[in-house]
Short mmCIF file of C-alpha atoms in Angstrom, two decimals:
data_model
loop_
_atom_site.label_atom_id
_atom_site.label_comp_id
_atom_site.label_asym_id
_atom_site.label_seq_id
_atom_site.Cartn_x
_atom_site.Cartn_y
_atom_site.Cartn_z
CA UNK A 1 222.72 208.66 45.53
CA UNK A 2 220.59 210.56 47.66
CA UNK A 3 218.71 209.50 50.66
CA UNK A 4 215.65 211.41 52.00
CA UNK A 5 212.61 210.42 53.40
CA UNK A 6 210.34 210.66 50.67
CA UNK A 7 212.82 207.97 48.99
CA UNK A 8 212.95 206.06 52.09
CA UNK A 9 209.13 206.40 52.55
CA UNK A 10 208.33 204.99 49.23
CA UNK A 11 211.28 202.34 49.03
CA UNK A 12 209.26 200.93 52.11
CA UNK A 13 205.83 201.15 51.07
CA UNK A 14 207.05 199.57 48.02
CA UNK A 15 208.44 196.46 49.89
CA UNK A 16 205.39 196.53 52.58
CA UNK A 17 202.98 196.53 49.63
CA UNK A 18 203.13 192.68 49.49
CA UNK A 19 203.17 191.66 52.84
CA UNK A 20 199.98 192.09 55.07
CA UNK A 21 200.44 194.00 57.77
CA UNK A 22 198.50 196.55 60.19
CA UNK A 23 199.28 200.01 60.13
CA UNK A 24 201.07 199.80 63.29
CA UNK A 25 203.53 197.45 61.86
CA UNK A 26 204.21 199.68 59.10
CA UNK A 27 204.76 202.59 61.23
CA UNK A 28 207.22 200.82 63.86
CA UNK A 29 209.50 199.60 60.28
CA UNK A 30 209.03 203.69 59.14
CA UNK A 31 210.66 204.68 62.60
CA UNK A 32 213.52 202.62 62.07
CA UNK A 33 214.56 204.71 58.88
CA UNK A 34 213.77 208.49 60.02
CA UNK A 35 216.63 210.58 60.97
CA UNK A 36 217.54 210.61 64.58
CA UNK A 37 220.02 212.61 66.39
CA UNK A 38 223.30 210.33 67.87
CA UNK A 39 225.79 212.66 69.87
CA UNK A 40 229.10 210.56 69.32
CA UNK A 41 232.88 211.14 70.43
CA UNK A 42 234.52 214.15 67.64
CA UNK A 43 237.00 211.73 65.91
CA UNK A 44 233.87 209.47 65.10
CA UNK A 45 230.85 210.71 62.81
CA UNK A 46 228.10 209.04 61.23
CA UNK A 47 229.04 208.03 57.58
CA UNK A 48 225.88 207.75 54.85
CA UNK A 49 226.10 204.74 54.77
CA UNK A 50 224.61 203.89 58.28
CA UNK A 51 221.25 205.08 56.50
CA UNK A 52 221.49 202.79 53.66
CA UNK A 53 222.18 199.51 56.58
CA UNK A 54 219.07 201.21 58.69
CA UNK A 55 216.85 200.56 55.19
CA UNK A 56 218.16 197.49 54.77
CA UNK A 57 217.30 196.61 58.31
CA UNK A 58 214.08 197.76 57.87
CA UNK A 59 213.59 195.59 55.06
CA UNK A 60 214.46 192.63 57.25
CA UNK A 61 211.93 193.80 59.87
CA UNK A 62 209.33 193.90 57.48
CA UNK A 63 210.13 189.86 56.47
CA UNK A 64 210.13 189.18 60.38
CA UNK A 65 206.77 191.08 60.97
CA UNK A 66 205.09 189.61 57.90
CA UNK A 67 205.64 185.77 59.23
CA UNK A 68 205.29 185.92 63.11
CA UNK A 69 207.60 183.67 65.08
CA UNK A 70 207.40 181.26 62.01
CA UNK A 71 209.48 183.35 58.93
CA UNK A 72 211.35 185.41 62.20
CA UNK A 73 213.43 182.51 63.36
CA UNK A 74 212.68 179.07 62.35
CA UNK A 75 214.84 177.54 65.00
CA UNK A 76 212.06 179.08 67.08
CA UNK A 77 209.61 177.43 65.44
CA UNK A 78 211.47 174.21 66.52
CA UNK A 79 211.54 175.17 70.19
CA UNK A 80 207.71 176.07 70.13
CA UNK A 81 206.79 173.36 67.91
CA UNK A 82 203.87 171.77 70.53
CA UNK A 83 201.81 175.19 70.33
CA UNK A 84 200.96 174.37 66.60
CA UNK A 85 201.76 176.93 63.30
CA UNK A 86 198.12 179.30 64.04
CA UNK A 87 199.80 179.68 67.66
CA UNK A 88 203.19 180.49 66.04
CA UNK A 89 202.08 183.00 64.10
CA UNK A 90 200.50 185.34 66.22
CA UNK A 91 203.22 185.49 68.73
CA UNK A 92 206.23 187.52 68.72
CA UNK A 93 209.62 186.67 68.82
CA UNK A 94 212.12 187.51 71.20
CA UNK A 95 215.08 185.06 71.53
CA UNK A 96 216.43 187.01 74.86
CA UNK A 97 219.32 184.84 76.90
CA UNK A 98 219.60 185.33 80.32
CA UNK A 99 222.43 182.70 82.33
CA UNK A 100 223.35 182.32 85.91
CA UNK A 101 224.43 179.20 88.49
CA UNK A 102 224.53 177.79 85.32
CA UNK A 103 220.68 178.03 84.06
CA UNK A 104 220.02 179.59 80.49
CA UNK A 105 216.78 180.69 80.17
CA UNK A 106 215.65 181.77 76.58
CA UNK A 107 212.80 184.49 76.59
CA UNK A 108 211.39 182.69 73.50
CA UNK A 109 208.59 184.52 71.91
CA UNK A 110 205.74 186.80 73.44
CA UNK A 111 202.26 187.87 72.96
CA UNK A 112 200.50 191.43 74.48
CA UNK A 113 196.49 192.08 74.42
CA UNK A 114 197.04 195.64 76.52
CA UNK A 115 197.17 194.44 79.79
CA UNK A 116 197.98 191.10 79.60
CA UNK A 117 201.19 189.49 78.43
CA UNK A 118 202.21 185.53 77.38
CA UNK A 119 205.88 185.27 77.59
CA UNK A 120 206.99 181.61 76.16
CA UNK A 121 210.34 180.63 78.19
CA UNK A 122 212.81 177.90 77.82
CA UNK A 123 214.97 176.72 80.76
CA UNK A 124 218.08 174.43 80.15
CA UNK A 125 220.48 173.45 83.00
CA UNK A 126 224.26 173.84 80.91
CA UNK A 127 226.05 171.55 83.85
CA UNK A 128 224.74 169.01 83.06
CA UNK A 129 222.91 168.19 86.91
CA UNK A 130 219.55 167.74 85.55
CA UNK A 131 218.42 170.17 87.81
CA UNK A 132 215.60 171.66 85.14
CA UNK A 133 213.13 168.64 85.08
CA UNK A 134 209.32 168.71 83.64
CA UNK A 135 207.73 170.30 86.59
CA UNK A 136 210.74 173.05 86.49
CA UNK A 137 209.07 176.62 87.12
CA UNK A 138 210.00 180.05 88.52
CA UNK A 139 209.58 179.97 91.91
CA UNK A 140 209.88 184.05 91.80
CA UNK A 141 208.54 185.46 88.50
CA UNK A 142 208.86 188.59 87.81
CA UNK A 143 207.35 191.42 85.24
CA UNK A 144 207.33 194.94 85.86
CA UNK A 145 204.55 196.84 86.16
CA UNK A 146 202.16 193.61 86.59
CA UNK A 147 200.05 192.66 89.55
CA UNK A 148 199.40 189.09 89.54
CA UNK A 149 202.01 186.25 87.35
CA UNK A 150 201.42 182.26 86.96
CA UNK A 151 203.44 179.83 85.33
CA UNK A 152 203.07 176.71 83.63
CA UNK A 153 204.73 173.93 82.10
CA UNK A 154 204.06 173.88 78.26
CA UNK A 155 206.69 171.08 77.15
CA UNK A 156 209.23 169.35 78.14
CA UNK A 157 212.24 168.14 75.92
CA UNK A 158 214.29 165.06 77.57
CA UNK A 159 216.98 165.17 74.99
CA UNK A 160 218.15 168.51 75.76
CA UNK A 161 216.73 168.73 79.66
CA UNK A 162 215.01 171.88 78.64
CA UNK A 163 211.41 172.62 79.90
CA UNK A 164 208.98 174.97 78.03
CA UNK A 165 207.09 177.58 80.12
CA UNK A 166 204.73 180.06 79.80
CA UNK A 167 203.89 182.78 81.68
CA UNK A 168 201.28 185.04 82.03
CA UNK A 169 201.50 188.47 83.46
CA UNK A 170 198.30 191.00 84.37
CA UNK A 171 198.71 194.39 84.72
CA UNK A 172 196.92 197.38 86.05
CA UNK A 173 198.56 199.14 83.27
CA UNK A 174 199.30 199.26 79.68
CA UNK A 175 201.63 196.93 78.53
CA UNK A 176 201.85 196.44 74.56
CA UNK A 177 203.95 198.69 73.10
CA UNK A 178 206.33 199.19 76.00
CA UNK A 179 209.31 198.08 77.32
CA UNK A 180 209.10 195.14 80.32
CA UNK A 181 211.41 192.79 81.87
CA UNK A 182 210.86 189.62 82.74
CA UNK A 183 213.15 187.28 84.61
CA UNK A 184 213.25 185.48 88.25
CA UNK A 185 215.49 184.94 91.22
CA UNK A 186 214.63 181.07 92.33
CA UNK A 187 213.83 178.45 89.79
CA UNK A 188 212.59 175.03 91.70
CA UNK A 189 212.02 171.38 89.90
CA UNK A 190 211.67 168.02 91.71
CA UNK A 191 208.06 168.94 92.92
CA UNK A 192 206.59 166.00 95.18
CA UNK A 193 203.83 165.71 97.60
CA UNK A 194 204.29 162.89 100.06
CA UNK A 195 202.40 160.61 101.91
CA UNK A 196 201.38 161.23 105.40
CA UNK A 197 203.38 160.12 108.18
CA UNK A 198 202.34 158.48 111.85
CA UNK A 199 204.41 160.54 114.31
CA UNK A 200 203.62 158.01 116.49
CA UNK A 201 201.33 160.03 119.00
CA UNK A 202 197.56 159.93 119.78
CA UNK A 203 196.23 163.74 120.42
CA UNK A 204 195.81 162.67 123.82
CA UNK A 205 199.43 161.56 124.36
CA UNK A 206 200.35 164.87 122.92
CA UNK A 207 198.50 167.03 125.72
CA UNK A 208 199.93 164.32 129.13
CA UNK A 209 203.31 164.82 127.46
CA UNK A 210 203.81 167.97 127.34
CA UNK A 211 201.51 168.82 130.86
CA UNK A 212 200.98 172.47 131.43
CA UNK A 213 201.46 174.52 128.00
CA UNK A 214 202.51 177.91 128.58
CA UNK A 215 200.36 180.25 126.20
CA UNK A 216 201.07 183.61 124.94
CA UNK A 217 198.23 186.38 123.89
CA UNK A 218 198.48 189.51 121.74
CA UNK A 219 200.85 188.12 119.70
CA UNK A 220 202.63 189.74 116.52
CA UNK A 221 200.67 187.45 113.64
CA UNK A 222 202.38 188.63 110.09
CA UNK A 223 199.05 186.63 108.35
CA UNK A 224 196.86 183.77 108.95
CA UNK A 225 194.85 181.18 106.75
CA UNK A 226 191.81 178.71 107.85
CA UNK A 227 190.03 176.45 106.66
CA UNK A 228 187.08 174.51 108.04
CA UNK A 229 183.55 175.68 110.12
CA UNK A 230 185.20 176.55 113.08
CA UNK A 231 187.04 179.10 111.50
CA UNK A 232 184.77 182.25 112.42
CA UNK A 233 185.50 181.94 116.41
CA UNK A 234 189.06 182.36 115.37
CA UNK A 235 188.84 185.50 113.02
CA UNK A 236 187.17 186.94 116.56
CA UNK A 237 189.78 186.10 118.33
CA UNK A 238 192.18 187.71 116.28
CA UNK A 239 189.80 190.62 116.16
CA UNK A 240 190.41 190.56 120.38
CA UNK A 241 194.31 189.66 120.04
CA UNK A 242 193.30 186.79 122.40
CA UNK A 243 194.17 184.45 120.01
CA UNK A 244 196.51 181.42 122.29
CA UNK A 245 200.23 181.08 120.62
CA UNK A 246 202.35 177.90 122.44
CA UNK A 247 205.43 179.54 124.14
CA UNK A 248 208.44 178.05 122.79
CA UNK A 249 210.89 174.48 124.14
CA UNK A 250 214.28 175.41 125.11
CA UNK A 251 215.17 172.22 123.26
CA UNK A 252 213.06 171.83 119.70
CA UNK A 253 212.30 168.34 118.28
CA UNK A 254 213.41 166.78 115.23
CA UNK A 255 210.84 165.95 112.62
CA UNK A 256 211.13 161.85 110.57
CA UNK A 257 212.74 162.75 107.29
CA UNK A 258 212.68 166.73 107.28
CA UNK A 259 215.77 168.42 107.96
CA UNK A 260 214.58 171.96 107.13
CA UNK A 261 212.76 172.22 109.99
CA UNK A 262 211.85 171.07 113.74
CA UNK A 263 208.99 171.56 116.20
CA UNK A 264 209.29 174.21 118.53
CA UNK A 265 206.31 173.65 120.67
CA UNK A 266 203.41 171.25 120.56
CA UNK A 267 200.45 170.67 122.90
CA UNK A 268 196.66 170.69 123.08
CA UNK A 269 194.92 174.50 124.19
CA UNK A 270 191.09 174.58 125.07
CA UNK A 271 190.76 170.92 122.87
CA UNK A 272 192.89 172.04 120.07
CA UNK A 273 196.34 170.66 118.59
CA UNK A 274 199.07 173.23 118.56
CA UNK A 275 202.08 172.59 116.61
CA UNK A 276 204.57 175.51 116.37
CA UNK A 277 207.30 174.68 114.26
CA UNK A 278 210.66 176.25 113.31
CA UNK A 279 211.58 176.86 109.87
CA UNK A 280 215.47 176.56 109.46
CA UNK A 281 216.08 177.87 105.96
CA UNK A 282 217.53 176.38 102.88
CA UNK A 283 214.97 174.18 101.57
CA UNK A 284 212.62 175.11 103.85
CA UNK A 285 212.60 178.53 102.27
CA UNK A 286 210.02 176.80 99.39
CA UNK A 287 209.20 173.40 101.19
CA UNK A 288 205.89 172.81 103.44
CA UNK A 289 204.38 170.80 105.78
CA UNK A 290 201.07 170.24 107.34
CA UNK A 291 199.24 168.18 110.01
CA UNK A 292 196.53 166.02 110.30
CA UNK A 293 194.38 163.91 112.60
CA UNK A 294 193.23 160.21 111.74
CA UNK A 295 190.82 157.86 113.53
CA UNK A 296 191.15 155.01 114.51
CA UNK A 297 190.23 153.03 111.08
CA UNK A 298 192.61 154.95 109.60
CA UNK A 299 190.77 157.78 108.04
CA UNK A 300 191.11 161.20 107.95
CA UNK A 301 189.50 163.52 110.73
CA UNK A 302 188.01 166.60 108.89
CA UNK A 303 189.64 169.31 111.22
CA UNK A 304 189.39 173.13 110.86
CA UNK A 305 192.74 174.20 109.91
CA UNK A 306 194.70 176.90 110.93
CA UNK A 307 198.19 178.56 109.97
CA UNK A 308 199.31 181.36 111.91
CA UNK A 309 202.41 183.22 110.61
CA UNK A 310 204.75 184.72 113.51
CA UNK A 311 208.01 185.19 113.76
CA UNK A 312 209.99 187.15 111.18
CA UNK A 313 208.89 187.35 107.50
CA UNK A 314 211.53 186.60 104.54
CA UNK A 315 210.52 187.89 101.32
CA UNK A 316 211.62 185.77 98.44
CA UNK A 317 209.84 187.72 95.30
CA UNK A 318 207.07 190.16 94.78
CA UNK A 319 204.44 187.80 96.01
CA UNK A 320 206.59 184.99 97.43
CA UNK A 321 207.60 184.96 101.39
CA UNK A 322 208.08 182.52 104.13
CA UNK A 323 207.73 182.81 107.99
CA UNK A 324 210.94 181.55 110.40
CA UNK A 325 207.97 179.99 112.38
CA UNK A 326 204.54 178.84 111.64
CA UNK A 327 202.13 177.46 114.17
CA UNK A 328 199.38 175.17 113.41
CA UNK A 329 196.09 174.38 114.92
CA UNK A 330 193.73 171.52 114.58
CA UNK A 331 189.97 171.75 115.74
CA UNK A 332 188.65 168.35 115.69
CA UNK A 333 185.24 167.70 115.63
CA UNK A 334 182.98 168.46 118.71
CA UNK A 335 182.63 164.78 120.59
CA UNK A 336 185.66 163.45 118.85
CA UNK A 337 187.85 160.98 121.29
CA UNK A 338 191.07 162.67 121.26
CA UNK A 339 192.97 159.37 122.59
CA UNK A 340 192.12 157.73 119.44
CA UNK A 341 192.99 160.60 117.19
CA UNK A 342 196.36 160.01 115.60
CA UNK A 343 198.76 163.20 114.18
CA UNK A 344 200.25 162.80 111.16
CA UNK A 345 202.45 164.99 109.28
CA UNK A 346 202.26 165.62 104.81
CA UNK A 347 205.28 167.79 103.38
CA UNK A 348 205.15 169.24 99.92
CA UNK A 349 209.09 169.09 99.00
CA UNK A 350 211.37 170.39 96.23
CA UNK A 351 214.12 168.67 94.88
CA UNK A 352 216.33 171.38 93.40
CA UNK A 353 215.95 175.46 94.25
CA UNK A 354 218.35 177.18 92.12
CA UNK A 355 219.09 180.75 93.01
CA UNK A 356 220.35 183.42 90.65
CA UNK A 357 219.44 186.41 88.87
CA UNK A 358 217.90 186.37 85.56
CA UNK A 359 216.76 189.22 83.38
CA UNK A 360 215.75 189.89 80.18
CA UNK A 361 214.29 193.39 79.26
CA UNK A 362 212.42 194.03 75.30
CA UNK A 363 209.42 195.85 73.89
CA UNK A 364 206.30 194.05 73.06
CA UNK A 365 204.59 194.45 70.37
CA UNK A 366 201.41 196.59 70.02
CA UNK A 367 198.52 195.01 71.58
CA UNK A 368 196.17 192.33 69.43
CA UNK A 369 193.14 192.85 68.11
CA UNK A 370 189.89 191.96 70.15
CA UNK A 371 186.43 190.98 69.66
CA UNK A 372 184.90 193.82 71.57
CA UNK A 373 180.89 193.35 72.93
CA UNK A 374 178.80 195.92 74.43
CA UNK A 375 176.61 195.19 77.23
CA UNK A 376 175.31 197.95 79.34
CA UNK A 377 173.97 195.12 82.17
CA UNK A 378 173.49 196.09 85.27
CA UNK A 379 175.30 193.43 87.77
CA UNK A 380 173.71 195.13 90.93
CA UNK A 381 175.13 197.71 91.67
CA UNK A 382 177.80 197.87 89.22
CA UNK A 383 177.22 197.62 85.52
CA UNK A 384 178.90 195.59 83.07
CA UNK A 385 179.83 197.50 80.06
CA UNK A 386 181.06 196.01 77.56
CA UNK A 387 183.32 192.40 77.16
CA UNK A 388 186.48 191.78 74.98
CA UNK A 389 188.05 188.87 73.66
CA UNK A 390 191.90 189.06 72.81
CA UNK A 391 193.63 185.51 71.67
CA UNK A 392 194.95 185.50 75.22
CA UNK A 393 192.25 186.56 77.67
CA UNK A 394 188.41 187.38 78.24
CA UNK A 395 187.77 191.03 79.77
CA UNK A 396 184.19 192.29 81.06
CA UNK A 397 184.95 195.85 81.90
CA UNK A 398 182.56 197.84 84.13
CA UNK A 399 181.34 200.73 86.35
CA UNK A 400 180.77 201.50 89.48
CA UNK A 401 181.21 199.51 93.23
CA UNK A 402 181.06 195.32 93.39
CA UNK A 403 179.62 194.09 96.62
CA UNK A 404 179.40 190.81 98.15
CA UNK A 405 175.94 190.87 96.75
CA UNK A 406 177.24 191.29 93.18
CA UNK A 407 176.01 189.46 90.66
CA UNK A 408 179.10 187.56 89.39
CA UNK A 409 180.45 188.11 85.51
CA UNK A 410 181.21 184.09 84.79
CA UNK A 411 182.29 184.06 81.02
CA UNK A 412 182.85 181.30 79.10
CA UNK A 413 184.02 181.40 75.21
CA UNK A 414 183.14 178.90 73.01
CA UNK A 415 185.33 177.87 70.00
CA UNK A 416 183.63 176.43 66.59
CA UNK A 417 184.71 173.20 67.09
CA UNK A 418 182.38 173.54 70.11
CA UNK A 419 185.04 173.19 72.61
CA UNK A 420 185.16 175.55 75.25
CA UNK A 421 188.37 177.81 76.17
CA UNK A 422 189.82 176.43 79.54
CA UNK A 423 191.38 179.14 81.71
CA UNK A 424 193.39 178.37 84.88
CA UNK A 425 193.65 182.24 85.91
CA UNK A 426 191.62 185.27 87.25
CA UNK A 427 191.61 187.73 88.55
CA UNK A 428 188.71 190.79 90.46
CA UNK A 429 190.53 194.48 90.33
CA UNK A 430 187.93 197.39 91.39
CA UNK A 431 188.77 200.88 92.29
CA UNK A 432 188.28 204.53 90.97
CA UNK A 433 184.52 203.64 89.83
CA UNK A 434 185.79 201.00 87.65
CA UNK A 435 185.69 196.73 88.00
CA UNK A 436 187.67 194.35 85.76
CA UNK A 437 187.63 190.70 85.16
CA UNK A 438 189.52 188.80 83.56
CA UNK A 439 190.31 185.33 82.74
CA UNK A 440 193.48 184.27 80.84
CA UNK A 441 193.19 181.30 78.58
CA UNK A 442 195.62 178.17 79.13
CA UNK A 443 196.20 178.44 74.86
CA UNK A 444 196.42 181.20 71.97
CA UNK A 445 193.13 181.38 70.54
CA UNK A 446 192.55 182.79 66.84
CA UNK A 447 189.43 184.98 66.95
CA UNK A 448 188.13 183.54 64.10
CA UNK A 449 187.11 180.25 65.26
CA UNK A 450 184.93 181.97 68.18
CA UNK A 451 182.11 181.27 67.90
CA UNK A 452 180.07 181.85 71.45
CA UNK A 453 180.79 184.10 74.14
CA UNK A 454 178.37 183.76 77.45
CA UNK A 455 177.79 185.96 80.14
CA UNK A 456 175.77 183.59 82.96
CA UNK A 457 175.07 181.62 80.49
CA UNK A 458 173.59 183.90 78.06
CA UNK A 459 174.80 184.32 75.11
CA UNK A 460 176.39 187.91 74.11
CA UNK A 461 175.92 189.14 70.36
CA UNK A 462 179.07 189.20 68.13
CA UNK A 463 180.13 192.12 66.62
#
């Protein structure tokens, strides 16, 4: 028999007719059985036949695409059980395996709204070392072509050892409908924060100990963070690169209980704590410490806080880096008796990082529908145009230049059970005349059940 496409056209609209799908869908299953050219060795040519196995593929397509991850592969299903069937039937599958230092992890299923992608990932330890525990995440996600990632535990299954992530990826740039890969190169599990510990020295002890510092200026600071009122002396400072850096021990001191790192210079400058500390590697790559002062009825001095990066800077992902030395700086209170004022230290510690290469590259799907609102308000001096709602994120897209003296776009959407969508990401991108923000939501939402959106707590017209 012959094959042509008017045959193949109408053997597919014939099979499409009772499945309900968007014209996209229909179009990406027509693709699959239109000619293409294939240059292959001589003694091998194309037979018929490989037409008549690209309709029946097609065919197959359509029953995937007509039942989300649910008809696609019910062994996903299984896997993504805890995001419940509505959930399950908007996403789409992928079932991508990427191993190495024995870790599988299984690009599950995926969702696209244009910019934003939710990429469902299971993570299994094969040996058997329960390295992959409940709190397992990548340490270094990566998606190309995105600007900002988070991750987050969705499930965890103790009978396998496999924990259920998902990530969310937002890009400057089109996504749905193209080709991304996602993967990592450090996983970590065994988070813990720990208690803080007496070093056994008064801030007082800390400056006769030591005597005469030696203090550097117009040092090479990578970055900096601060927290605390004081905090605005030292941003001048930097400003006049007189900011004081301790000169390093030729002998460093061992920290209680840390072996991934050591102090390489402590002492009190103008009636400030200075601890410079050496990172040595390994699990100090992803591990952290902090100080703190405490009185004398054992409570916690509120301090501004410093961290001042030096040294050289190891990149560990797109986003991810750590500093071979750190120091840190304490500004207690104005008055405070520094021989009562106690230093203790708090680490943040890991108890597995896994490092490897994982990779898994597909398409995703054309981007979901949205609930799209125009607005037209002005947000001095830029203006908010319009807002859209995807099952994965809230958008208010506008015009012109945000200022500190913006007014800000807080948008909430409210579901008709009257429960309100929580989101644990967001994100401010201006530039080019335009602003965008956007908040992804910690589930899948079906746009049906909205029922509210707010804009500062007015409430925005549904189309």
């Amino acid at each position: 028999m012959k094959i042509c496409d008017e045959t193949v056209r109408a053997a597919v609209d014939s099979g499409l007719s009772s499945v309900q799908m968007d014209a996209a869908q229909k179009q990406a299953i027509l693709a699959q059985c239109r000619p293409t050219v294939a240059v292959a060795p001589p003694a091998r040519r194309l037979r018929p036949m490989k037409r008549v196995l690209a309709l029946a593929a097609a065919f197959a397509l359509v029953l995937c695409l007509g039942g989300g991850v649910l008809a696609a592969a019910p062994e996903l299903q299984q896997k993504l059980a805890v995001l419940g069937e509505e959930t399950l039937q908007m996403l789409q599958p992928i079932n991508q395996v990427s191993e190495d230092a024995g870790i599988r992890m299984e690009v599950l299923a995926a969702m696209s709204d244009g910019q934003v992608a939710a990429v469902y990932i299971g993570l299994q330890d094969t040996t058997g070392q329960g390295r992959i525990g409940p709190d397992a995440e990548l340490y270094t996600p990566q998606v190309t072509g995105t600007m900002f990632t988070n991750v987050e535990t969705v499930d965890y299954d103790e009978a396998t050892g496999t924990a259920i992530l998902r990530l969310t990826a937002n890009a400057s740039q089109q996504l749905a409908g193209k080709k991304i890969t996602v993967g990592a190169t450090s996983i970590t599990s065994g988070l813990s924060f720990n208690d803080p510990v007496d070093l056994g020295y008064t801030m007082e002890e800390v400056r006769s100990l030591t005597g005469h510092i030696p203090v550097q200026y117009n040092q090479q600071i990578d970055s900096w963070s601060a927290t605390g009122p004081a905090m605005e002396c030292y941003t001048k400072l930097l400003d006049e690169g007189k900011i004081p850096v301790l000169a390093g021990w030729e002998q460093p001191l061992a920290l209680p209980g840390v072996d991934w790192a050591n102090v390489n210079a402590a002492g009190v400058v103008d009636g400030q704590l200075h601890i410079q500390v050496n990172n040595l590697g390994g699990m100090g790559r992803v591990n952290r410490l902090s100080f703190s002062l405490w009185n004398a009825e054992g409570e916690r001095v509120p301090c501004t806080e410093l961290e001042l990066d030096l040294g050289e800077e190891h990149k560990m992902g797109t986003f991810q880096s750590y500093n071979d030395l750190v120091e840190y700086v304490l500004i207690p209170p104005e008055g405070a008796d520094q021989s009562e004022l106690t230093v203790r230290m708090e680490t943040m510690t890991y108890d597995w990082l896994i490092d490897g290469d994982w990779a898994t590259t597909f398409r995703l799907e054309e981007a979901s529908e949205s609930l799209v609102i125009p607005c037209g308000k002005d947000m001095n001096p830029w203006t908010l145009d319009e807002v859209q709602v995807s099952p994965i994120s809230v958008t208010a897209f506008g015009t012109g230049e945000m200022t500190a003296d913006s007014e800000a776009a807080d948008l909430r959407v409210i579901l008709t059970d009257g429960t309100e969508v929580s989101s644990s990401s967001a994100s401010v991108s201006t530039g080019d005349d335009t602003v965008v923000c956007r908040s992804i939501f910690d589930q899948v939402i079906d746009l049906e059940k909205v029922a509210k959106v707010t804009l500062n707590g007015e409430e925005l017209p549904l189309p």
